[in-house]
Each structure stands twice: as structure tokens, then as C-alpha cells.
PDB file of C-alpha atoms in Angstrom:
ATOM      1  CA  UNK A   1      30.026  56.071 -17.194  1.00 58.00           C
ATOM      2  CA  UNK A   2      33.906  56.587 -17.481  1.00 73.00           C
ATOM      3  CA  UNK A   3      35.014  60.302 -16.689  1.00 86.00           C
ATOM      4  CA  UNK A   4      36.929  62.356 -19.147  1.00 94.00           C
ATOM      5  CA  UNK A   5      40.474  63.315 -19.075  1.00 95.00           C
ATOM      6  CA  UNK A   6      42.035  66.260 -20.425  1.00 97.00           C
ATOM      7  CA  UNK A   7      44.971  65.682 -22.486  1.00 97.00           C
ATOM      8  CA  UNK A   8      48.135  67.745 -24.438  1.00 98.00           C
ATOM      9  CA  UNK A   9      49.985  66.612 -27.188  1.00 96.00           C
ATOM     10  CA  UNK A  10      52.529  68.056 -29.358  1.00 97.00           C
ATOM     11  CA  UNK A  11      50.966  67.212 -32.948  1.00 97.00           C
ATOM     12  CA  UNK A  12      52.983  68.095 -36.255  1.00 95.00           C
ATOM     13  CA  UNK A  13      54.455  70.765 -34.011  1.00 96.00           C
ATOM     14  CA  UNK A  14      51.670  72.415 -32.649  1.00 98.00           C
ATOM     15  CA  UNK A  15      50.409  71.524 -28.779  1.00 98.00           C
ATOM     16  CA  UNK A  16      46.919  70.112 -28.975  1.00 98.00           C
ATOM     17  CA  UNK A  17      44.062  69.876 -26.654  1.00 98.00           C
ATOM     18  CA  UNK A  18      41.928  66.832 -26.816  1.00 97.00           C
ATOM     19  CA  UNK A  19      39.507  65.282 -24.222  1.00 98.00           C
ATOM     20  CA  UNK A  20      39.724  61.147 -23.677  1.00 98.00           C
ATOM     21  CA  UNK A  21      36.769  59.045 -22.672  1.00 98.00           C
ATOM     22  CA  UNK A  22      36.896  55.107 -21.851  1.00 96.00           C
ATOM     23  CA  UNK A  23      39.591  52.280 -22.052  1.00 95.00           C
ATOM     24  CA  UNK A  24      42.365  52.850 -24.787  1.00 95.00           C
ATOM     25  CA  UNK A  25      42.096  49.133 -24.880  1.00 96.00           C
ATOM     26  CA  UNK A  26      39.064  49.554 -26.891  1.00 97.00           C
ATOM     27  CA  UNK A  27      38.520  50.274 -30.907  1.00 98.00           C
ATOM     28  CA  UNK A  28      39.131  54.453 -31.083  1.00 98.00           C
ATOM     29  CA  UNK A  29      36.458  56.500 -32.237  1.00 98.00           C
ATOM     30  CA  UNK A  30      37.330  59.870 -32.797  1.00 98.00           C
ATOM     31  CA  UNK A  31      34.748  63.167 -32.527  1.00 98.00           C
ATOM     32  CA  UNK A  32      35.381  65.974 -34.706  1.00 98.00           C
ATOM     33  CA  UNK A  33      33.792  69.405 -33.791  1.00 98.00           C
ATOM     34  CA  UNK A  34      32.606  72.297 -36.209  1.00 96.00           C
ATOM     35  CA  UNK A  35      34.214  75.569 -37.030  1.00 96.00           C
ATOM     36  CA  UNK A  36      33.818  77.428 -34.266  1.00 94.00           C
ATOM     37  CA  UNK A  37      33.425  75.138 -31.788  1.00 95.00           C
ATOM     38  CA  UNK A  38      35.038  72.762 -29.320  1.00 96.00           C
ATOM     39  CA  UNK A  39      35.323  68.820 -28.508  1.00 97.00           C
ATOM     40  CA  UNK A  40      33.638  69.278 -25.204  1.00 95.00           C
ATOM     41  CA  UNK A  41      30.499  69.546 -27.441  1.00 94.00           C
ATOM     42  CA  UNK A  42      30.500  65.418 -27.945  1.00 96.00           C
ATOM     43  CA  UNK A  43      30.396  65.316 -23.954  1.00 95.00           C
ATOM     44  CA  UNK A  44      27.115  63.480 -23.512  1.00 93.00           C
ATOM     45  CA  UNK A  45      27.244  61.333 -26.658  1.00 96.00           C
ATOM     46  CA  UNK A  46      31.666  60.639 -25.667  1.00 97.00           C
ATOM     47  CA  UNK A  47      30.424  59.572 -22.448  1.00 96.00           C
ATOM     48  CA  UNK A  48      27.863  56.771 -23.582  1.00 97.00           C
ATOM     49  CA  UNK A  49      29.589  55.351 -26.331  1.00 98.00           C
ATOM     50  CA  UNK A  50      33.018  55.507 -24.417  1.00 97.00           C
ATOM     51  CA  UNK A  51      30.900  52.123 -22.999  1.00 96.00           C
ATOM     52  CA  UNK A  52      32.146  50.593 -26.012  1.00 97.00           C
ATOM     53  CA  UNK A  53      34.835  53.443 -27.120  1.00 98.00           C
ATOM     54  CA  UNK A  54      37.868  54.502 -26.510  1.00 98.00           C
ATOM     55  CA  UNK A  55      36.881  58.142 -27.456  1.00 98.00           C
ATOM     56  CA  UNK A  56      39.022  60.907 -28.579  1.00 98.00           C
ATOM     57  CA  UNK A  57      37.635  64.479 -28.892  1.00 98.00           C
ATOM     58  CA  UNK A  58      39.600  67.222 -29.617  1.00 98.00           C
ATOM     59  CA  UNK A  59      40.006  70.747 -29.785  1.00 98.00           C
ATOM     60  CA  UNK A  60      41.300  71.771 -33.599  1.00 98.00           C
ATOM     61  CA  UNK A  61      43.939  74.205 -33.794  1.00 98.00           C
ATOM     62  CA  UNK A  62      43.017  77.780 -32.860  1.00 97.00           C
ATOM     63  CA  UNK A  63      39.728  76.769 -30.905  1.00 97.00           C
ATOM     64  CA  UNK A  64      39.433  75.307 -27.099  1.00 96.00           C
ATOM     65  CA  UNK A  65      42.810  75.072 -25.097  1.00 97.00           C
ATOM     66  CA  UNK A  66      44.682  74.042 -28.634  1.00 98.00           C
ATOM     67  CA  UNK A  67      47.339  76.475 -29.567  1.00 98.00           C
ATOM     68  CA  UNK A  68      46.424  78.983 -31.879  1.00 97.00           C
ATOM     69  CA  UNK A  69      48.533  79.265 -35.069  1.00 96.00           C
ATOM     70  CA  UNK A  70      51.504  81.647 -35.553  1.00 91.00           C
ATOM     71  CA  UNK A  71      51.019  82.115 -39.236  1.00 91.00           C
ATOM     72  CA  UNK A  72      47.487  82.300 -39.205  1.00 89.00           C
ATOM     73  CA  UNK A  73      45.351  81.245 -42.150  1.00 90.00           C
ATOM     74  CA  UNK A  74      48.207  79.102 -43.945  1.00 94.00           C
ATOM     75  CA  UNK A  75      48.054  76.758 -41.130  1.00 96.00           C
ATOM     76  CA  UNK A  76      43.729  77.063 -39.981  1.00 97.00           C
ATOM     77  CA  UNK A  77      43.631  73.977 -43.161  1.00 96.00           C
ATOM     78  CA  UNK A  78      42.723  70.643 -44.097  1.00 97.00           C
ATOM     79  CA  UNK A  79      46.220  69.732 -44.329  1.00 96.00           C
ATOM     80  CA  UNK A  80      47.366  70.600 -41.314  1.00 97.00           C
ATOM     81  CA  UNK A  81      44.551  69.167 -39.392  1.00 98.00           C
ATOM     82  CA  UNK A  82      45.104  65.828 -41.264  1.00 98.00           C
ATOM     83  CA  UNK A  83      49.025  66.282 -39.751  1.00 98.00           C
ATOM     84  CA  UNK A  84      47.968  66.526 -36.300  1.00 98.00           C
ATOM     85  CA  UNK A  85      45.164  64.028 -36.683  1.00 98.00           C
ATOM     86  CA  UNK A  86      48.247  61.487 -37.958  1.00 98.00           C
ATOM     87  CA  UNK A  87      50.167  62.895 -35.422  1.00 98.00           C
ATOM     88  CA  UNK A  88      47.568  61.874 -32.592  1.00 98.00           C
ATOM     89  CA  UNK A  89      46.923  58.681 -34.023  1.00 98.00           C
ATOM     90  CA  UNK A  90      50.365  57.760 -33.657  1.00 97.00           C
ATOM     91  CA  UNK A  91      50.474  59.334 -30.157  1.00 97.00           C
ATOM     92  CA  UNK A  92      47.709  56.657 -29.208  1.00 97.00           C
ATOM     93  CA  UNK A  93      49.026  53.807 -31.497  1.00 97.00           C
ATOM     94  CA  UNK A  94      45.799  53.917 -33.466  1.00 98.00           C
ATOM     95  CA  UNK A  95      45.275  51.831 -37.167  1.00 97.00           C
ATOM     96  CA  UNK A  96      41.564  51.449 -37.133  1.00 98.00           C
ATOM     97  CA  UNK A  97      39.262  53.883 -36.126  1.00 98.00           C
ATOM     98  CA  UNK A  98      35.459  55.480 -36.500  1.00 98.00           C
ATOM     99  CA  UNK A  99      34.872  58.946 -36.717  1.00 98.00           C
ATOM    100  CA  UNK A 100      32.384  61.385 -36.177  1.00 98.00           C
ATOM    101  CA  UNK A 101      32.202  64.280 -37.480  1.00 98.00           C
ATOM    102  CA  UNK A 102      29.887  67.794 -36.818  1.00 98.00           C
ATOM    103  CA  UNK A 103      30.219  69.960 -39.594  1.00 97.00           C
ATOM    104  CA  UNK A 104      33.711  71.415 -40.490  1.00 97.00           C
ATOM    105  CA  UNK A 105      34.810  68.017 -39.053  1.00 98.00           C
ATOM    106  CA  UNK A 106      32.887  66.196 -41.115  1.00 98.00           C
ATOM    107  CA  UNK A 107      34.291  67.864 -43.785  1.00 97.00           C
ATOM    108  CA  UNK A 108      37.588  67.218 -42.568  1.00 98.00           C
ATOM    109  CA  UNK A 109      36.318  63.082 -42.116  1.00 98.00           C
ATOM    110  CA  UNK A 110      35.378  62.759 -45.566  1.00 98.00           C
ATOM    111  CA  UNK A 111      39.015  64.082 -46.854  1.00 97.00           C
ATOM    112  CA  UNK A 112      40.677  61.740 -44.193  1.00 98.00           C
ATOM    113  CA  UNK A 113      38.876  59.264 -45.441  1.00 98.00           C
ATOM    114  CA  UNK A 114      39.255  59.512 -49.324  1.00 98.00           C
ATOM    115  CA  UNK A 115      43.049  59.891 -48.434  1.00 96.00           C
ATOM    116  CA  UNK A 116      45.254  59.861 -45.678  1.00 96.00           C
ATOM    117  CA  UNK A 117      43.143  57.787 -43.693  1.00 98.00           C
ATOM    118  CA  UNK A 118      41.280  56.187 -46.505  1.00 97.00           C
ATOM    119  CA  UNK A 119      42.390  52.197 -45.194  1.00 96.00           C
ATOM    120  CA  UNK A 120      42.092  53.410 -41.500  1.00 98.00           C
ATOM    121  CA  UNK A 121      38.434  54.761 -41.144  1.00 98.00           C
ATOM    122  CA  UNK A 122      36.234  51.995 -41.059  1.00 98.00           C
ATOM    123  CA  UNK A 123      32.666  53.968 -40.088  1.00 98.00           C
ATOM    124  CA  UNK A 124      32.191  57.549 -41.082  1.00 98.00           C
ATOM    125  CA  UNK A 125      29.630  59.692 -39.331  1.00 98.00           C
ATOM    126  CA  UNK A 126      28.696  62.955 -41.328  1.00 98.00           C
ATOM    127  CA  UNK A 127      26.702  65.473 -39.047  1.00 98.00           C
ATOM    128  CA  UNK A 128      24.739  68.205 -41.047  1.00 98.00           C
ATOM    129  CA  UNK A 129      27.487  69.225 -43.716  1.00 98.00           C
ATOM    130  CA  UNK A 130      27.799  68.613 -47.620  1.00 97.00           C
ATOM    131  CA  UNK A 131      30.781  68.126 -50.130  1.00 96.00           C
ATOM    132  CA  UNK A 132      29.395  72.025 -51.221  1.00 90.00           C
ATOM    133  CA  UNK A 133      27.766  74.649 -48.611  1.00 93.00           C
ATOM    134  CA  UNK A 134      25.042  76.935 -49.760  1.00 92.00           C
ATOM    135  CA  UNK A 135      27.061  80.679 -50.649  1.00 90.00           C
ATOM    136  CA  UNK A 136      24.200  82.342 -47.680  1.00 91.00           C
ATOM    137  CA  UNK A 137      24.641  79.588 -45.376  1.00 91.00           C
ATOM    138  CA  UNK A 138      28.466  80.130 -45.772  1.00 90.00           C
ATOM    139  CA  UNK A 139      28.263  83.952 -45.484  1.00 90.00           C
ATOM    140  CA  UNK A 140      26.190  83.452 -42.367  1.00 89.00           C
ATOM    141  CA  UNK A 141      28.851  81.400 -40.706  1.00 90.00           C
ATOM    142  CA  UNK A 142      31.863  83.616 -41.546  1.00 89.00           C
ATOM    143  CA  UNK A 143      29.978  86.824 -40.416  1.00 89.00           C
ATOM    144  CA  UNK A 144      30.049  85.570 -36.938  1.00 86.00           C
ATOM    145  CA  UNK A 145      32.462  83.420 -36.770  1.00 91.00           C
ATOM    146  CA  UNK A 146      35.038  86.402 -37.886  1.00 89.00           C
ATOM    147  CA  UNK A 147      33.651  89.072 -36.048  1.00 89.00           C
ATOM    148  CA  UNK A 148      33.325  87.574 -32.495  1.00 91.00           C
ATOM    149  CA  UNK A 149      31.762  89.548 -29.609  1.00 93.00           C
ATOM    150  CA  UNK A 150      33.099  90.888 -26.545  1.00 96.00           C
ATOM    151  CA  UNK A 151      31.093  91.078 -23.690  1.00 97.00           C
ATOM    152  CA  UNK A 152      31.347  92.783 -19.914  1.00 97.00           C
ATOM    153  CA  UNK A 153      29.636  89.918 -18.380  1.00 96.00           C
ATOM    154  CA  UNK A 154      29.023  86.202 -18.646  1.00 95.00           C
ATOM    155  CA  UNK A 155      25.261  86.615 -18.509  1.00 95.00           C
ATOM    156  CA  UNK A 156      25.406  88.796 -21.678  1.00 96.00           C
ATOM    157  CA  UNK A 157      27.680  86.319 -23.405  1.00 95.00           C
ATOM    158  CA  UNK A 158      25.214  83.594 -22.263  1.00 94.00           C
ATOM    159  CA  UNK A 159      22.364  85.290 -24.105  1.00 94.00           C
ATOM    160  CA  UNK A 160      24.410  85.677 -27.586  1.00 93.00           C
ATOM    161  CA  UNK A 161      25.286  82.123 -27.274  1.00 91.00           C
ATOM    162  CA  UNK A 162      21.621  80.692 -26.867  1.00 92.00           C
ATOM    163  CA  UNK A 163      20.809  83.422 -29.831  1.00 91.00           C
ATOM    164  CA  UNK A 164      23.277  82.228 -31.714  1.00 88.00           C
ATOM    165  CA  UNK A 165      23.285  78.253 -31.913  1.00 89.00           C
ATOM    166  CA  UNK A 166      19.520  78.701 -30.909  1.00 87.00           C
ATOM    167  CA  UNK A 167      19.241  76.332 -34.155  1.00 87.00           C
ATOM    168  CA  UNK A 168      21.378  73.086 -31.927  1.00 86.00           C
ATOM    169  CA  UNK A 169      17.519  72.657 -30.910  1.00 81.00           C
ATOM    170  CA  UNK A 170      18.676  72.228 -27.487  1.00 77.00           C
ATOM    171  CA  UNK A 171      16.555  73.454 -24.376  1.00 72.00           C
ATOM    172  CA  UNK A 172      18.187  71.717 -21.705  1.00 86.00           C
ATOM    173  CA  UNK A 173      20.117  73.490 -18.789  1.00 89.00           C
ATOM    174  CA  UNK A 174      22.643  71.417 -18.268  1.00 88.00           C
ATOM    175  CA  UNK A 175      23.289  71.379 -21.694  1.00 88.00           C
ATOM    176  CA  UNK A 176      23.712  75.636 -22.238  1.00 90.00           C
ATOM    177  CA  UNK A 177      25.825  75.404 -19.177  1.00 90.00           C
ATOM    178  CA  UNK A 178      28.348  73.404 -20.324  1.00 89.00           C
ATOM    179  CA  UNK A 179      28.140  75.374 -23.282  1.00 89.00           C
ATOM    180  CA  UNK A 180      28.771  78.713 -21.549  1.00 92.00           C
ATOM    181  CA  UNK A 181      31.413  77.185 -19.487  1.00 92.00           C
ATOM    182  CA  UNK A 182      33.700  75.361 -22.229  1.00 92.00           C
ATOM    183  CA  UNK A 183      32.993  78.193 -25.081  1.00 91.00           C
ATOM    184  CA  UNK A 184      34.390  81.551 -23.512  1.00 94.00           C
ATOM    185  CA  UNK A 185      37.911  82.976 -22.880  1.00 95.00           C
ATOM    186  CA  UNK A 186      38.739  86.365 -20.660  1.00 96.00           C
ATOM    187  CA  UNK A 187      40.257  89.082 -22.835  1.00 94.00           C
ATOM    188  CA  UNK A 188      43.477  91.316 -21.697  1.00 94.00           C
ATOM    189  CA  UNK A 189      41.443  93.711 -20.165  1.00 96.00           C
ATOM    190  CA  UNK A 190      38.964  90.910 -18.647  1.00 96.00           C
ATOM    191  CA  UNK A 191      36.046  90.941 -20.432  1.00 97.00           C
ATOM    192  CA  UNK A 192      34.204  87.654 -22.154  1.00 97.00           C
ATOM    193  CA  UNK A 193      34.271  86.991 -25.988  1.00 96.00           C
ATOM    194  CA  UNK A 194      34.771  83.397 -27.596  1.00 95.00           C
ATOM    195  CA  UNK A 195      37.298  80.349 -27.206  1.00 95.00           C
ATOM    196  CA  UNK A 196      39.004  80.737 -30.622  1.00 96.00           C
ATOM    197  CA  UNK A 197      41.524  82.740 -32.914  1.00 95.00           C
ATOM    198  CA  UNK A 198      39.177  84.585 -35.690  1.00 94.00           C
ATOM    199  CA  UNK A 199      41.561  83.952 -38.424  1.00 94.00           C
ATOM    200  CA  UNK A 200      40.037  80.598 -37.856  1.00 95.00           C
ATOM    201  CA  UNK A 201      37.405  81.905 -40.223  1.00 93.00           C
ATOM    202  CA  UNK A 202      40.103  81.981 -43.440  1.00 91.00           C
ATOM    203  CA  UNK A 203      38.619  78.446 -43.868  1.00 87.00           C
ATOM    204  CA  UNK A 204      35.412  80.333 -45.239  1.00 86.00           C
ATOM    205  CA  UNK A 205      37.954  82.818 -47.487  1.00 81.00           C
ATOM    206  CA  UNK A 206      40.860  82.168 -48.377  1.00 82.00           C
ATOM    207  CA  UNK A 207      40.806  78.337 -47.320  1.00 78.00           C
ATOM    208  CA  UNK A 208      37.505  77.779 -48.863  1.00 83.00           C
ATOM    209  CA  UNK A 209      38.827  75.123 -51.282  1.00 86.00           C
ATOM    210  CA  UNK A 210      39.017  73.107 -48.556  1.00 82.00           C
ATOM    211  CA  UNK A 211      35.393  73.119 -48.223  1.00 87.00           C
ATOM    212  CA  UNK A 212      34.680  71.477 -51.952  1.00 90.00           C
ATOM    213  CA  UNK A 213      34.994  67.942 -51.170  1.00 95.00           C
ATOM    214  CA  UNK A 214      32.840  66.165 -53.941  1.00 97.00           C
ATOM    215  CA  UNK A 215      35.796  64.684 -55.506  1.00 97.00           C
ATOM    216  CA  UNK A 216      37.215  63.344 -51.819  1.00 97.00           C
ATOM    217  CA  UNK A 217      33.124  62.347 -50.883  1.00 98.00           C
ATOM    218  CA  UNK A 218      33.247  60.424 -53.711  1.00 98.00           C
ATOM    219  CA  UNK A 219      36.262  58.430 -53.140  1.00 98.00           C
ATOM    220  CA  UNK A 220      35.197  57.261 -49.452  1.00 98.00           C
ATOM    221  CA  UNK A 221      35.363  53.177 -49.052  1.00 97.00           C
ATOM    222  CA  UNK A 222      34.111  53.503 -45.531  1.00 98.00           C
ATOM    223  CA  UNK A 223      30.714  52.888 -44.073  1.00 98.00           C
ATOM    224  CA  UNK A 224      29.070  55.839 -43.900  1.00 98.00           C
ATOM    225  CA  UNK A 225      25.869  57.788 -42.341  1.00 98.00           C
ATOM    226  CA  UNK A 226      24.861  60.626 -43.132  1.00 98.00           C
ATOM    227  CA  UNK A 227      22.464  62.986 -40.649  1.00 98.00           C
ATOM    228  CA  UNK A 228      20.727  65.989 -40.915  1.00 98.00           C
ATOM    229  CA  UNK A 229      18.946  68.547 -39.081  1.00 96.00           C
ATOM    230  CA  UNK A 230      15.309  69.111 -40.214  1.00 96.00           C
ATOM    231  CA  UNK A 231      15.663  72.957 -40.605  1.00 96.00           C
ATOM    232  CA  UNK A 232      19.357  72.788 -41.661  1.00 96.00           C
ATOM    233  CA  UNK A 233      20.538  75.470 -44.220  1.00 94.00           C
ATOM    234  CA  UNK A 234      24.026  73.791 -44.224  1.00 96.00           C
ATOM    235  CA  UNK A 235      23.150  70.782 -45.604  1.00 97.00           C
ATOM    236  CA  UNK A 236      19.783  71.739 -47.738  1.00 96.00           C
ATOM    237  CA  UNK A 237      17.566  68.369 -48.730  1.00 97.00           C
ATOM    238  CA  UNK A 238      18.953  68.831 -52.596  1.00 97.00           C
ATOM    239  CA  UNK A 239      22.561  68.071 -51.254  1.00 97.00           C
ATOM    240  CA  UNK A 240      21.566  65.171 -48.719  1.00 98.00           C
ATOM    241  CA  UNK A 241      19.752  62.994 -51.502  1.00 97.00           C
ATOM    242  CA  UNK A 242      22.895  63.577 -53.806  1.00 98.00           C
ATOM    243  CA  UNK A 243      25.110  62.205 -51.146  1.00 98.00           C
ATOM    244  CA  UNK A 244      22.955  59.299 -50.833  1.00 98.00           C
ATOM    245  CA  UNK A 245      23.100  58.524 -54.452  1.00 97.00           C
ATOM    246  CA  UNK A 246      26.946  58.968 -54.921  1.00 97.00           C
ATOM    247  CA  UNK A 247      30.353  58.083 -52.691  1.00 97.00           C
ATOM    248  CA  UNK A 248      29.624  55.784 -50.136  1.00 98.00           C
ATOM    249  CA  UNK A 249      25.528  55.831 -50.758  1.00 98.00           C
ATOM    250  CA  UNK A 250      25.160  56.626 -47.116  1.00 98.00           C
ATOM    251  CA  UNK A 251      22.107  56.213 -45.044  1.00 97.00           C
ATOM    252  CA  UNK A 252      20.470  59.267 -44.150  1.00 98.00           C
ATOM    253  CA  UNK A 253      18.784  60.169 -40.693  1.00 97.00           C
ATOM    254  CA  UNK A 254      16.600  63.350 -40.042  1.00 97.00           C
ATOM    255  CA  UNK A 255      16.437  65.141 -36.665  1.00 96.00           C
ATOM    256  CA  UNK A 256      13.175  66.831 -36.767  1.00 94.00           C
ATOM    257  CA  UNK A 257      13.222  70.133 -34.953  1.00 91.00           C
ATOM    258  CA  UNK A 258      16.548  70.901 -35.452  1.00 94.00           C
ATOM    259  CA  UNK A 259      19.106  73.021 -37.731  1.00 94.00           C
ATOM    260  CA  UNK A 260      22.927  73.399 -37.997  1.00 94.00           C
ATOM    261  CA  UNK A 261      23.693  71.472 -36.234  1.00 94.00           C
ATOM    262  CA  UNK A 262      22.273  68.149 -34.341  1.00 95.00           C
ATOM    263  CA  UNK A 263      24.136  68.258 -31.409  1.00 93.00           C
ATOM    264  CA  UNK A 264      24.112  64.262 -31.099  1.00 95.00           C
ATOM    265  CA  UNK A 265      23.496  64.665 -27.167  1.00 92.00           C
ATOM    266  CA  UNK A 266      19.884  63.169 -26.949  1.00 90.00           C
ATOM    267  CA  UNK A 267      19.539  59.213 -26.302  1.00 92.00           C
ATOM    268  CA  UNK A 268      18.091  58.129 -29.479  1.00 93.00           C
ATOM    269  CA  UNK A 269      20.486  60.184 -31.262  1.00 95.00           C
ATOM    270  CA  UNK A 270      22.956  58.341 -29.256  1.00 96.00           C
ATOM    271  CA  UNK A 271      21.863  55.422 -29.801  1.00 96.00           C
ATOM    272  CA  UNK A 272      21.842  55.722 -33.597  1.00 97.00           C
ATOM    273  CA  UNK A 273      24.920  56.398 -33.336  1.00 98.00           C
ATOM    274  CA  UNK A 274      25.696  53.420 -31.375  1.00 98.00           C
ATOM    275  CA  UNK A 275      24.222  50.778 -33.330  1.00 97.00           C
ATOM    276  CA  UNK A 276      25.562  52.108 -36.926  1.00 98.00           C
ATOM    277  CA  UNK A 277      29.337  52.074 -35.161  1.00 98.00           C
ATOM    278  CA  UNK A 278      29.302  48.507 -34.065  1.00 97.00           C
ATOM    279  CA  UNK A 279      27.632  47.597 -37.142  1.00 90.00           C
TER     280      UNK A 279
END
């Protein structure tokens, strides 16, 4: 198992953060993260395929050790994340690649891959998101996601976060720690809160065209597969079956016991993943 390596990159201008796993002499596969979240969540799943990988995970703008965004909302879009996506491509010397992406970047996958990366994505991985998210589900998201905590202690940040993405279905230890210990940031005056800008959460407002990607979903050539979690209110059964019957006609995999979102971390999630990308 190769070790990651923590990388910066100037990308369309703005200094990115992205983790590498494996030999760049292998085909890239690039992990995409959700909203609110960072690419040290594809750890465990980066680290097995990077066996046949060169993986790329990293940290959009405004989340993680990425810069966070002058102007705010008019650059937290789709459009700029496809720049520095291009950008890091480049960087790397990448024309093919697979990609996997957890919500918000699997969102951001399928519009790659209707456009500006339509000939370059050759295996699409959609993790627990839709073309359309449910108005409540949405609401739900930005009411956290723009009003982030502060905390006086990491043990009190600790318990939000387990509250919080209690619905990752995850109840290892290992797992929550790295959790804890790649998802906080120390305030000015020292305290805890989260590892991203909340104007991140314009994507949800003003930015929520960005989110209505039927037209994109249905212009995808590449392979694609499509997973859900069991309890998800993201991606509701209604919207999964229409997926399946439209755009690239994915297959569709269920984690039982799980919501928004899988985290992909298990072995036989793993290994799903595995044998669909060297398909």
C-alpha cells in the first residue's frame, strides 16, 4: 500500500490542495469529495485502488488546505472547478482518466463529463447524488453547511461531527479519527469549527443552477455507475431508476444501512469499485 503525498498547485489562479496516491505512471483516477467535505475522505478506498491507480484527490476550493476564494460565491462554481480540474490535469499531463465522485463531486463529474471532459472521462462513478436534489434534502444541507459551529474543544466538535454525518453509516474508530483530524480548523481566538469558507454554501443559493444537471447527465458517453445509500434522502429511489433509464443507463448499486453518503471505505465497496474501473 503506497503512502499519500500532499501536494500544491496553482490551478486557474487559485493554489490547490490535493492528496496523490500510487505511480503517476499509471491510468489517473481522480476522487471528487462532497460539499462540505475534503479529499482525505477517499483515504482508504485511494489507498487500495492506488494498486492499480495513480490517484488524485483533492481539496475543492474553499474546503481542506485549498485557498478559499476572494470573491466568494462567483467563484464557489461549476465553472471554476472545471478550470482548476483542467488546470490539474495539465499539471499531471493527464488525457484519460476515471473519476469518482461523492456527491457535489459527482455532480461536478457528470458536467465534466457531458463537456469539458466529455472525450477524457472514460468511467464515471456517481456516489449518492442526482441530476435534481429533493428541495428538504437541499435545505438540510445548506442549514449546516452555512451556519458552521464553533466549538471550545475538540471533543465537543467530535460529537457534532458523528451527529452530523451519523448517516456515512460508519462505526469504525479509525475511521471518525481521521475524520476529526482532517475536518477542523482553529479560529482567531483558538477555538474549533470546520475546514471550509461558508460562502461555500452559495452553491445551494445563488449557485444552485449548477446543481440541475439533467441536460449534462444526459449527454454523458462514459461508462457509468451509479450508487446509492439505502436510507439516502439525496438521491431518493424515484431519481436513481430515472438515471438508470436515461444518459449513460448506468448500473446501480445499493449500500444497505447507509444514507448520504456511502463513504466507499469498506472492502466490498472497494472492490466494486475496483472491478467496474478496470472494466
Amino acid at each position: 500500500m503506497t503512502a499519500p503525498r500532499s501536494t500544491f498547485l496553482d490551478a486557474a489562479g487559485f493554489e490547490m490542495h490535493l492528496t496523490e496516491w500510487g505511480d503517476r505512471t499509471k491510468p489517473a483516477l481522480v476522487m471528487w469529495h462532497g460539499l462540505a467535505r475534503t479529499g482525505r475522505d477517499f483515504d482508504e478506498a485511494a489507498a487500495a485502488l492506488s494498486a492499480d491507480f495513480f490517484v488524485l484527490c483533492p481539496d475543492t476550493l474553499g474546503r481542506g488546505l485549498s485557498a478559499w476564494a476572494e470573491r466568494g460565491a462567483a467563484d464557489y462554481t461549476f465553472h471554476t472547478y472545471g478550470a482548476m480540474t483542467g488546470a490539474m490535469l495539465d499539471h499531471y499531463g493527464v488525457d484519460r482518466l476515471a473519476w469518482i465522485g461523492t456527491s457535489m463531486g459527482g455532480l461536478l463529474g457528470i458536467t465534466l463529463a457531458a463537456d469539458l471532459l466529455r472525450d477524457r472521462i472514460t468511467h464515471l462513478v456517481i456516489n449518492d447524488v442526482g441530476p435534481d436534489i429533493p428541495p428538504d434534502s437541499a435545505k438540510r444541507i445548506a442549514d449546516y453547511v452555512g451556519n458552521p459551529p464553533v466549538f471550545d474543544t475538540m471533543s465537543d466538535y467530535e460529537a457534532w461531527l458523528r451527529r452530523t454525518y451519523a448517516p456515512f453509516g460508519v462505526n469504525t474508530e479509525a475511521f471518525w479519527r481521521r475524520m476529526v483530524d482532517t475536518s477542523m480548523r482553529r479560529t482567531d481566538s483558538g477555538k474549533v469549527t470546520v475546514h471550509y469558507d461558508p460562502a461555500i454554501v452559495s452553491l445551494m443559493g445563488e449557485n444552485k443552477a449548477d446543481l440541475d444537471v439533467w441536460d449534462a447527465y444526459d449527454a454523458v458517453i462514459a461508462r457509468t455507475l451509479l450508487i446509492r445509500g439505502e436510507n439516502s434522502d439525496v438521491l431518493p429511489p424515484t431519481i436513481a431508476s430515472a438515471m438508470r433509464m436515461r444518459g449513460p443507463c448506468p448500473d446501480l448499486v445499493t449500500v444497505p444501512g447507509c444514507g448520504h453518503a456511502p463513504t466507499l471505505a469498506d472492502e466490498k465497496q472497494i472492490e466494486r469499485l475496483r472491478t467496474f474501473l478496470l472494466e
